[in-house]
Coordinates of C-alpha atoms and ligand atoms in Angstrom, one line a residue:
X193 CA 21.5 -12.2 -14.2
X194 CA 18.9 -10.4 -16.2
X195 CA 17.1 -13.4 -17.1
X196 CA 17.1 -14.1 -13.4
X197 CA 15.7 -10.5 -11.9
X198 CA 13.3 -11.1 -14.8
X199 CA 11.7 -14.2 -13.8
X200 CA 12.1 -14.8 -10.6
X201 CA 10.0 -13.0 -8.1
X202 CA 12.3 -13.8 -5.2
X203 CA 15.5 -12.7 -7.3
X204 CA 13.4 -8.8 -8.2
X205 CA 12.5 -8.9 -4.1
X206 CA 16.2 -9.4 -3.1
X207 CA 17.4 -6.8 -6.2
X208 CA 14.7 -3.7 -4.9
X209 CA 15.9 -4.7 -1.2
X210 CA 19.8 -4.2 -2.2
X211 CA 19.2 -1.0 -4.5
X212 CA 17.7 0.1 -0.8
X213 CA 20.5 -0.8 1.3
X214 CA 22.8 0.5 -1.1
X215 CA 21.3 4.2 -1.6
X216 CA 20.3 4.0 2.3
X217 CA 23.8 3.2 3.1
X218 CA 25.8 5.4 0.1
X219 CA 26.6 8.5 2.5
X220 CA 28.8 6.1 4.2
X221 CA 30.6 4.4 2.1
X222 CA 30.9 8.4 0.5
X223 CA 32.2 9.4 4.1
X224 CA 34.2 6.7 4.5
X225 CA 35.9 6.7 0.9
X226 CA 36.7 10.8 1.3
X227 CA 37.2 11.7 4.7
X228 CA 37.3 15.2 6.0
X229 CA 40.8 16.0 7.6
X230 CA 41.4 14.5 10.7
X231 CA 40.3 16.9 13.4
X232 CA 39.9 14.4 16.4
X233 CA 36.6 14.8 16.9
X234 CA 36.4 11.5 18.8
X235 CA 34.6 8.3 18.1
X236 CA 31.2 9.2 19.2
X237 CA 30.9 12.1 17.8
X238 CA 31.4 11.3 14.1
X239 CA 29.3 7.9 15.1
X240 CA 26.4 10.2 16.0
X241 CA 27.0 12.6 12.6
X242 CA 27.2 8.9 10.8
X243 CA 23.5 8.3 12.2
X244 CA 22.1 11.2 10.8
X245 CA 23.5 10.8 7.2
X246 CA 21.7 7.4 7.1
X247 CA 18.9 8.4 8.8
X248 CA 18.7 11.1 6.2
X249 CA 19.1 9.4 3.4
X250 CA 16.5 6.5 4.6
X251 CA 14.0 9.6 4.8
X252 CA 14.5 10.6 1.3
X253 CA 14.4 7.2 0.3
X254 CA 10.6 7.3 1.5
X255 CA 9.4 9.6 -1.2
X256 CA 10.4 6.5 -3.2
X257 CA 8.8 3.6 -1.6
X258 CA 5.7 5.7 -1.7
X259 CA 5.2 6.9 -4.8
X260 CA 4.0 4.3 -6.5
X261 CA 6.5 3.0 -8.6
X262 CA 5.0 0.0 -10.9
X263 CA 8.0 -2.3 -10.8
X264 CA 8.6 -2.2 -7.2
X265 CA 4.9 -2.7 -6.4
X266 CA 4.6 -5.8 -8.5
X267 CA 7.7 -7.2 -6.7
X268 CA 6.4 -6.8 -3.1
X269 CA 2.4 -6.0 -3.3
X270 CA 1.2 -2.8 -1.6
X271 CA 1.0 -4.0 2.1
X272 CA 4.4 -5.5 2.5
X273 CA 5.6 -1.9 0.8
X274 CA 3.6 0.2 3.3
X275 CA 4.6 -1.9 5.8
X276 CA 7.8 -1.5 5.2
X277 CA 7.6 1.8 4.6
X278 CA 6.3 2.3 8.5
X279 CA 9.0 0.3 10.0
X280 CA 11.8 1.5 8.0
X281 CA 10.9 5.5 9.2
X282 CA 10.6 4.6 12.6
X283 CA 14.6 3.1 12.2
X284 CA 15.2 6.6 10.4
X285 CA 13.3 8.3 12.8
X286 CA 15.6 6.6 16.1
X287 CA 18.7 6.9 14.1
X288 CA 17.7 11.0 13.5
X289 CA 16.6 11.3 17.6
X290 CA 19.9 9.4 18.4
X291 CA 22.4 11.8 16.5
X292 CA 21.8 14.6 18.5
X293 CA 21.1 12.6 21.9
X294 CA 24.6 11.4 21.6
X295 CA 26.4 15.0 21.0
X296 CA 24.3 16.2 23.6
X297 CA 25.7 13.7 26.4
X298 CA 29.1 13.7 24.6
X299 CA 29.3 17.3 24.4
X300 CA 27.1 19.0 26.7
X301 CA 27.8 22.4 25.4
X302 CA 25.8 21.8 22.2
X303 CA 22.3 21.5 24.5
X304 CA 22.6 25.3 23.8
X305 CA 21.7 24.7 19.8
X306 CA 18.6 23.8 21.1
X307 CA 17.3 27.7 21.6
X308 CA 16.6 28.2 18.5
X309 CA 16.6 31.9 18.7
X310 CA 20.0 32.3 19.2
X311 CA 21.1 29.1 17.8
X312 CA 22.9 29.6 14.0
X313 CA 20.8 28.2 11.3
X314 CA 22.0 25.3 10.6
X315 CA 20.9 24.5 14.2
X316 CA 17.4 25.9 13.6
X317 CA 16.8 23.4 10.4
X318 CA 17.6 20.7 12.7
X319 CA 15.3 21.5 15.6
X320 CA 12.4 22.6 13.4
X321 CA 13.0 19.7 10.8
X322 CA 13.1 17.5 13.8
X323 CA 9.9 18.8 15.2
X324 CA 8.5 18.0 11.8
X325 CA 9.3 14.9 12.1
X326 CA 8.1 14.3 15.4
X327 CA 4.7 15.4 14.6
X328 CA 4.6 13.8 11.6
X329 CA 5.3 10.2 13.2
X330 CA 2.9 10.8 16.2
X331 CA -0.1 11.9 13.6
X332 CA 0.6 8.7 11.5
X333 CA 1.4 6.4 14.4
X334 CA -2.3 8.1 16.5
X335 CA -3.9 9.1 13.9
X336 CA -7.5 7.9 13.9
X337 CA -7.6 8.1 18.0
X338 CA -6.4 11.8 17.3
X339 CA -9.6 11.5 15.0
X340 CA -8.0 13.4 12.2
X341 CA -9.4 12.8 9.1
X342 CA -7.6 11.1 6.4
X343 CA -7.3 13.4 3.7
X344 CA -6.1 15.9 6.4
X345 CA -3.8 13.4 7.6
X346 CA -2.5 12.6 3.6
X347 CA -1.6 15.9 2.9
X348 CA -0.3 17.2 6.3
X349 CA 1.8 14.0 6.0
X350 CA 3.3 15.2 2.4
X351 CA 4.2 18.7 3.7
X352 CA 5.5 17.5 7.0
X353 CA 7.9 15.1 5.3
X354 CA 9.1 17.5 2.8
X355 CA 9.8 20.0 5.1
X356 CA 11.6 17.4 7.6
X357 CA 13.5 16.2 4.7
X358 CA 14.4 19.6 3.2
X359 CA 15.4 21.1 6.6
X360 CA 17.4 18.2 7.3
X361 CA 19.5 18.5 4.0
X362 CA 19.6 22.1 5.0
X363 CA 21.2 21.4 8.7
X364 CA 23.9 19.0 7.0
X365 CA 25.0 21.8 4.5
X366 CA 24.7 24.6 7.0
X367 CA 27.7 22.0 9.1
X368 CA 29.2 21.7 6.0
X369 CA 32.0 19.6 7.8
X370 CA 31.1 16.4 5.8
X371 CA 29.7 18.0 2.9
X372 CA 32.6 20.3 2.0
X373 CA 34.1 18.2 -0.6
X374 CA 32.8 18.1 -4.4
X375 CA 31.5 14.1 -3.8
X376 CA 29.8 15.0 -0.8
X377 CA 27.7 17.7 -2.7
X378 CA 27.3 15.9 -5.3
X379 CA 25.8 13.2 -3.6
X380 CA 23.5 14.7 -1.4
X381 CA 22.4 16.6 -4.7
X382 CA 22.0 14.2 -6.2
X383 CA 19.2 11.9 -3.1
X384 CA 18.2 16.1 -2.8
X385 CA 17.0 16.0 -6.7
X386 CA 15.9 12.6 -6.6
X387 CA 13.4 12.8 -3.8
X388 CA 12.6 16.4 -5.6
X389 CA 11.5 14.8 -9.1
X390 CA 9.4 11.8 -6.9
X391 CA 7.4 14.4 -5.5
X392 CA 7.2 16.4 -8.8
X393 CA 6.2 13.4 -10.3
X394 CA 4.0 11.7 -7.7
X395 CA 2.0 15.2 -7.5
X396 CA 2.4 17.0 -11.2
X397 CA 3.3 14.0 -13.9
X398 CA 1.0 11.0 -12.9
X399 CA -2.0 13.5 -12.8
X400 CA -1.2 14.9 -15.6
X401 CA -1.4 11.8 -17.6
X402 CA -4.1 10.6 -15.8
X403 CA -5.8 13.6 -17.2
X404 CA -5.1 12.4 -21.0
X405 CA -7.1 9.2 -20.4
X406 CA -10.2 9.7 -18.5
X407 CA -13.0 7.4 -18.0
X408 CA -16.9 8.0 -16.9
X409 CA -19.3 6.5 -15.3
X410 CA -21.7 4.3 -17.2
X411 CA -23.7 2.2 -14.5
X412 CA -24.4 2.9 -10.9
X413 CA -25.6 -1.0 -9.4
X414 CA -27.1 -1.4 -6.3
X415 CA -26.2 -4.4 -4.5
X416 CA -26.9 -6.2 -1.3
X417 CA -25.6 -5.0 2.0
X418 CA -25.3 -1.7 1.1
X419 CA -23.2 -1.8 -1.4
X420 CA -23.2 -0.3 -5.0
X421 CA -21.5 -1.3 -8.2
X422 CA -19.5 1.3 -10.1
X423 CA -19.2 0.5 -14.0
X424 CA -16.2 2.8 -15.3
X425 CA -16.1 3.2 -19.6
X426 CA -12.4 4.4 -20.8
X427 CA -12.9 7.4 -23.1
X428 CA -11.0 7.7 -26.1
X429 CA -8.4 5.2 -25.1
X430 CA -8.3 1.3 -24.5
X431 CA -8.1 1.6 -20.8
X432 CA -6.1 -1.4 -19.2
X433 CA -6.3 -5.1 -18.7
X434 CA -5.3 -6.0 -15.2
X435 CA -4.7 -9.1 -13.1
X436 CA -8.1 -10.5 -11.3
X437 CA -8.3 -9.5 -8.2
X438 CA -5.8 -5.8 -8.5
X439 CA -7.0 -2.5 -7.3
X440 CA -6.6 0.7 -9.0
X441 CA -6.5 4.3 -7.2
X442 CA -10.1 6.2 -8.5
X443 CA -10.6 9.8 -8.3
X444 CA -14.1 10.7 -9.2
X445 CA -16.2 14.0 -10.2
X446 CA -13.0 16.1 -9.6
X447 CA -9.2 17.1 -11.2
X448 CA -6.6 14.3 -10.2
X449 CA -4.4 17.2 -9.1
X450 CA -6.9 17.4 -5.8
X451 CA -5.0 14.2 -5.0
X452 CA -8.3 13.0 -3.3
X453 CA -7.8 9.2 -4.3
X454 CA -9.7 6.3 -2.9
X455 CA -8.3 2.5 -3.5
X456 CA -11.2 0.0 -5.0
X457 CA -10.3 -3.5 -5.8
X458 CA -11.9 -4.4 -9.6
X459 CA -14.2 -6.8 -9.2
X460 CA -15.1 -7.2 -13.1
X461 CA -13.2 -9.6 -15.5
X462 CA -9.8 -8.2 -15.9
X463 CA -9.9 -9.2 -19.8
X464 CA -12.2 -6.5 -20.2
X465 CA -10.8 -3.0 -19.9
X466 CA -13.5 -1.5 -21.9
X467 CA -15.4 -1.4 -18.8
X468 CA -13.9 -2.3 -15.3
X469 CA -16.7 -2.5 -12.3
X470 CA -15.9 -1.8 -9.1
X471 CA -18.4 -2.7 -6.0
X472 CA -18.1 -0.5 -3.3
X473 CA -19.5 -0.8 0.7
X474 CA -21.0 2.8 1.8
X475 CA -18.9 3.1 4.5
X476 CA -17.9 6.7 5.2
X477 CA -16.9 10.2 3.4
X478 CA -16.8 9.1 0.3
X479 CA -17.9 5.7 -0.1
X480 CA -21.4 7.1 0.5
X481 CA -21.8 9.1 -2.1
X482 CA -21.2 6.1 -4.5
X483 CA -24.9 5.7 -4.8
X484 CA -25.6 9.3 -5.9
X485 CA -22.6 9.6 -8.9
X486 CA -24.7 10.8 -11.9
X487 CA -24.0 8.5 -15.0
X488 CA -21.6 10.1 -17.5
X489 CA -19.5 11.7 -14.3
X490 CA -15.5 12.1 -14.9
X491 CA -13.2 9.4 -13.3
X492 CA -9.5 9.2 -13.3
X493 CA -8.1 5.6 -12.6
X494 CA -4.3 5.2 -11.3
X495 CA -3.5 1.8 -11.8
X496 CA -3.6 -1.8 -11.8
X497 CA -1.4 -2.1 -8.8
X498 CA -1.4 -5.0 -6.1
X499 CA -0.1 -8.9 -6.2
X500 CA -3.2 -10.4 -4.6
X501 CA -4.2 -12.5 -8.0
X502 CA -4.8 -15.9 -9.1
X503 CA -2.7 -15.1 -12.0
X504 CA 0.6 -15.0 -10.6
X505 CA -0.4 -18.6 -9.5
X506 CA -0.4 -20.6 -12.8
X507 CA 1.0 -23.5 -11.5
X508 CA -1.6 -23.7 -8.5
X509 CA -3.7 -26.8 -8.7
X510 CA -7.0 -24.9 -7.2
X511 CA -8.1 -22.2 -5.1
X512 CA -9.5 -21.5 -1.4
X513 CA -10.7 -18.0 -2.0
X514 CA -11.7 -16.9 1.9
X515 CA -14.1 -13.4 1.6
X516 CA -15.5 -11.4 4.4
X517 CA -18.3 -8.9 3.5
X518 CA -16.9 -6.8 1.2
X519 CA -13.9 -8.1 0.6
X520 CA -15.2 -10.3 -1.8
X521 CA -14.9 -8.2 -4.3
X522 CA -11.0 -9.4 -5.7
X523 CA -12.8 -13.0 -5.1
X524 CA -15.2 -11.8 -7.7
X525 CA -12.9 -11.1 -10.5
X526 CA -10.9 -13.7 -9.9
X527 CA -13.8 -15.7 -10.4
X528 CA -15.7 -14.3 -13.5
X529 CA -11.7 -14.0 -15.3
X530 CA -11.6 -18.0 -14.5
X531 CA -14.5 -18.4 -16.2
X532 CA -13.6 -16.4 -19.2
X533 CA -10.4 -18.3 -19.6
X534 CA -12.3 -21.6 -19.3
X535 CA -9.7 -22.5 -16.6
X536 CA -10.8 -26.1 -15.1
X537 CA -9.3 -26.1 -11.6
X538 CA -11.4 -26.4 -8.7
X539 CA -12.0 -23.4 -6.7
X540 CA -13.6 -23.0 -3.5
X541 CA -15.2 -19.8 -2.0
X542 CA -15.5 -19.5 2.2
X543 CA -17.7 -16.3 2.4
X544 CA -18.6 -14.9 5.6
X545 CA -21.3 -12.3 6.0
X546 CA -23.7 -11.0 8.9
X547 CA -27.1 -12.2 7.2
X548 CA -27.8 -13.5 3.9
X549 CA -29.8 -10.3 3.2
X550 CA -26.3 -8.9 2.9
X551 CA -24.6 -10.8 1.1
X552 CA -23.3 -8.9 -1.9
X553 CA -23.3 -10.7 -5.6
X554 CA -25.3 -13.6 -3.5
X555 CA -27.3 -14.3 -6.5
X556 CA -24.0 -13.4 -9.2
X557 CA -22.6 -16.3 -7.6
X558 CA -24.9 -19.0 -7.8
X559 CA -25.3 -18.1 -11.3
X560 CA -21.7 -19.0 -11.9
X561 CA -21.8 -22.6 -10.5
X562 CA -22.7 -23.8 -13.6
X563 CA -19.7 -22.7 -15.6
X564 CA -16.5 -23.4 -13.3
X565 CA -15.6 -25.7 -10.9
X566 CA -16.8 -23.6 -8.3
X567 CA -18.1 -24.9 -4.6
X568 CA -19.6 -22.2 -2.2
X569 CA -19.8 -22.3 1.7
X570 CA -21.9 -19.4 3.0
X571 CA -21.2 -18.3 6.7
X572 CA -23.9 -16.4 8.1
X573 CA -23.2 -14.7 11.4
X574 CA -27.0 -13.5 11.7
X575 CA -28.4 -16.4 10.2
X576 CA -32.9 -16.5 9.9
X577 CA -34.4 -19.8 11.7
X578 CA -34.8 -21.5 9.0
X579 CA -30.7 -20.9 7.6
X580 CA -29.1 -24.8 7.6
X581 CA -26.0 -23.6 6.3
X582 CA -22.3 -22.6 8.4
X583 CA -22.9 -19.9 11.0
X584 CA -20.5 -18.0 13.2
X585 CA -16.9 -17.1 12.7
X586 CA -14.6 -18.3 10.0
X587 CA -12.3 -20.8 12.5
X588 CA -9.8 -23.9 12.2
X589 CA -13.0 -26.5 12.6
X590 CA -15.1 -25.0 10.0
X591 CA -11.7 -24.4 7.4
X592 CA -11.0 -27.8 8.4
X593 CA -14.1 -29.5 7.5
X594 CA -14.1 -27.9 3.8
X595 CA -10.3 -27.2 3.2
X596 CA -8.5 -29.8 0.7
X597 CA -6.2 -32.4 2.7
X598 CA -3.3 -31.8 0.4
X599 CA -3.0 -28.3 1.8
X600 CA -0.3 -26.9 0.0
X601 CA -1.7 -27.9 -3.5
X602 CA -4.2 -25.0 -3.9
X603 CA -3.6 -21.0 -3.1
X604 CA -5.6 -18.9 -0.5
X605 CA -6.7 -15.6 -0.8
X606 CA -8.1 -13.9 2.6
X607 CA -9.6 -10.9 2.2
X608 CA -11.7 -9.6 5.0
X609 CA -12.4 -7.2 8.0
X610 CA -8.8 -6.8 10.0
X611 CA -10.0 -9.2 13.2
X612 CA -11.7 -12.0 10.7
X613 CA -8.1 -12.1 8.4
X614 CA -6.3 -12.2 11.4
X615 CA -8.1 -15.2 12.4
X616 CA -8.3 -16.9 9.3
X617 CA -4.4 -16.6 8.7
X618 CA -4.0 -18.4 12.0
X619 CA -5.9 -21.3 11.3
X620 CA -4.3 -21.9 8.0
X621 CA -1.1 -21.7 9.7
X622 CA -2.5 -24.3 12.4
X623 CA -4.0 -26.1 9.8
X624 CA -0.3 -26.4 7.9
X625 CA -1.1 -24.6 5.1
X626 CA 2.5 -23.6 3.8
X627 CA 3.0 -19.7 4.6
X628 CA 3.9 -19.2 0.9
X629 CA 0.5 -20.3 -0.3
X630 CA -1.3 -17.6 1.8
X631 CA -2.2 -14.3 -0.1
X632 CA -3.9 -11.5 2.0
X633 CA -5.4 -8.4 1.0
X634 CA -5.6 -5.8 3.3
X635 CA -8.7 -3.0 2.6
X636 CA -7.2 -0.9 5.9
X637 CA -4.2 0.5 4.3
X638 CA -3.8 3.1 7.3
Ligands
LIG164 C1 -6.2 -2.5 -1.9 C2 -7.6 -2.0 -1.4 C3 -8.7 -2.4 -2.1 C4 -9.9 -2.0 -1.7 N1 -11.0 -2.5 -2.3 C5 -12.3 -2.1 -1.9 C6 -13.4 -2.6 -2.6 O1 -13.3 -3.3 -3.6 N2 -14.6 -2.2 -2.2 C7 -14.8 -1.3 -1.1 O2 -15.9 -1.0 -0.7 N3 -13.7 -0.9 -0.4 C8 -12.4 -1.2 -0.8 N4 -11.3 -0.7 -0.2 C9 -11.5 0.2 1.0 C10 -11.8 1.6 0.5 O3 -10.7 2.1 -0.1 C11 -12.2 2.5 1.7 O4 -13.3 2.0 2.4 C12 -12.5 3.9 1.3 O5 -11.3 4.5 0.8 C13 -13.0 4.7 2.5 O6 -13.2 6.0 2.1 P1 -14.4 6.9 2.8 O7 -14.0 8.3 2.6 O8 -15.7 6.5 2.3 O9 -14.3 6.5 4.3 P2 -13.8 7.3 5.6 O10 -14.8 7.0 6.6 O11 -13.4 8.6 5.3 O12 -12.5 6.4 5.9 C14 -12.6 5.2 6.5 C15 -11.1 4.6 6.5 O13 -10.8 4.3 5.1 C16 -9.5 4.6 4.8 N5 -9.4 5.6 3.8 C17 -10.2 6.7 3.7 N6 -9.9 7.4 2.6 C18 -8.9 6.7 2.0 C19 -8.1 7.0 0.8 N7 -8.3 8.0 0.1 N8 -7.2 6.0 0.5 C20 -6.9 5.0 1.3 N9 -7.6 4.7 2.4 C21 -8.6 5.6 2.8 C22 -8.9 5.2 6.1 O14 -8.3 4.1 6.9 C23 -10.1 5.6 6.9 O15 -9.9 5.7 8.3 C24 -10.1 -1.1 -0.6 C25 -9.0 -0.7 0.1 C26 -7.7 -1.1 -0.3 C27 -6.5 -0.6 0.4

């Protein structure tokens, strides 16, 4: 069984899936195994109270699935875990609406909790923890047409869930029915502590170490299409080797306790920790200032994380790397790694751009022709007169007329702008490439 969760991706997937079910479902089983005397409440009413010990417990269980954890990430990849971790609070969040919707038609007399001024407390944790969650759903759900800005939205999203999760504890203790017996404390102490020392350790630990090995900045790059190339030195330590095509969390100029993090895919060789590049598009708050970092300025790197890399695909026989813009930066380093390693298989890049003005590491690229087995189709939306290359939109009939016929032989990595990936992915899939040989890297996380 080790061996197994060891090697096998698929096996580690299915293990972090039952450790979920298991914790999400443990209040249960608890509840179940050590009932409280029979009182005759009725069905519905200890169906609704069941309801809100699971949607409890799947909102403590979020401080997990977001903090990072390395063997968890490396199992599922970042977008499958934030995906999941939207879906799964929207169940927690119905399940939490639902528990007192039921007691309210079942027993109409409760509607009275709902004043909170009169209500007893453990009523008032449940409304205001319930309003907490409310607003935090609808500012994650709206958030950019509510045009709040992100790192307003990060840390109102941090305190909202803490004091949803906290207040709900506090509202099942304050009943006290269920959590009278010694198991029943223990238990809930025990999800109560765990979520506690996530938080502790998401907000106090990881910076704290990250503060023990700080990097600065040794090169600022300009590149094309406003773009510029960050080159990061590890000071006093090795730094870390990483997979081509990973991203790590950067904080730059200011204490990692500020929690003001920004994702950047490395686009160097990942055998080279003792300086890691990372080529970023001036695009908004941050990102714009990029051009401006003086050299020798602090940075604080939280990473590698991600599974978009060639490397997890040894066995591949090639590689159909499909870049839009910037997202050809994981391309990049998958590239210049493969050369390192002298790896022979044939890789093809499909990179789509607006002109070739803009077309970041343009002349990087043609430089490394020479040393792999590397073919390059350049898609120029804006194309000059004189351009005789591809033009317009990455689609089935221009895939088609460069993608190998043995589809499922090579890998495919799409990273792009959210419309063109969502194009590209359908055109593999008309084009029968196998689902499993499609990678994707998101740069939208939220
Ligand atoms: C895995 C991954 C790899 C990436 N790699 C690259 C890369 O190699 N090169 C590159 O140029 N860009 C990359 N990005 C995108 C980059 O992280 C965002 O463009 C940048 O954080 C925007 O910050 P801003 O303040 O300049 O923009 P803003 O205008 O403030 O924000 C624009 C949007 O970017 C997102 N964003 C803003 N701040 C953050 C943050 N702290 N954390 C996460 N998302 C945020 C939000 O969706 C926001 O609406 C990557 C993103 C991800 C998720």
């Amino acid at each position: 069984m080790q061996r197994l969760l060891i090697k096998s991706p698929v096996a580690v997937a299915a293990f972090w899936i039952a450790v979920y079910l298991a914790i999400a479902l443990l209040p249960l089983f608890v509840l179940l195994l050590y009932p409280p005397a029979l009182t005759g409440r009725g069905f519905w009413t200890e169906f609704s109270v069941a309801l809100g010990f699971v949607g409890l417990a799947m909102l403590a269980l979020q401080f997990a699935i977001t903090a990072r954890i390395n063997r968890i990430e490396a199992s599922y990849g970042v977008d499958i875990i934030l995906q999941f971790h939207r879906y799964i609070s929207l169940v927690a969040f119905a399940l939490i609406l639902i528990h007192p919707l039921i007691l309210f038609i079942n027993q109409p007399e409760t509607l009275k909790l709902l004043n909170i001024f009169e209500a007893p407390w453990r009523a008032k944790f449940a409304v205001i923890g319930t309003l907490a969650l409310i607003i935090l759903v609808v500012t994650s759900i709206w958030r950019q047409r509510l045009n709040i800005p992100y790192e307003l939205w990060r840390t109102s999203h941090g305190i909202l869930a803490v004091v949803a999760v906290t207040l709900g504890l506090a509202h099942g203790l304050g009943v006290s029915y269920y959590l009278g017996l010694f198991w029943k404390h223990l238990l809930w102490s025990a999800i109560a502590l765990s979520a506690l020392w996530l938080l502790i350790y998401v907000r106090l630990v990881k910076p704290w170490i990250m503060t023990k090995r700080p990097y600065f900045v040794e090169e600022v790059i300009p590149q094309r299409g406003n773009v510029w190339t960050l080159a990061i030195r590890p000071k006093g330590h090795k730094g870390f080797r990483f997979q081509p095509g990973q991203f790590a969390w950067i904080t730059l100029d200011i204490s990692p306790f500020r929690m003001r993090e920004h994702p950047f895919s490395m686009s160097s060789s990942g055998d080279h920790p003792e300086r890691l590049e990372f080529t970023i598009k001036a695009l908004g708050d941050f990102t714009q200032t990029i051009k401006d970092i003086k050299l020798g300025t602090k940075a604080y790197l939280d990473g590698p994380y991600g599974v978009f890399t060639s490397d997890r695909y040894w066995d591949a026989a090639g590689f159909v790397l499909i870049a839009g813009g910037i997202g050809i930066t994981p391309m990049m380093s998958m590239l210049v790694t493969a050369i390192e390693r002298r790896d022979d298989r044939p890789y093809l890049l499909i990179y789509a751009n607006k002109s070739w003005e803009d077309m970041t590491f343009r002349e990087e690229l043609d430089g490394l022709i020479d040393s792999i087995d590397l073919m390059i189709i350049y898609v120029l939306r804006q194309p000059s007169e004189d351009w005789t290359g591809e033009t317009g939109y990455v689609d089935k009939a221009l895939l088609q007329k460069y993608i190998p016929i043995h589809r499922g032989s090579r890998q495919y990595f799409v990273c792009a702008a959210p419309v063109m990936m969502e194009q590209v992915e359908e055109a593999l899939h008309d084009l029968e490439v196998p689902i499993t040989n499609i990678q994707m890297e998101h740069f939208n996380l939220v």
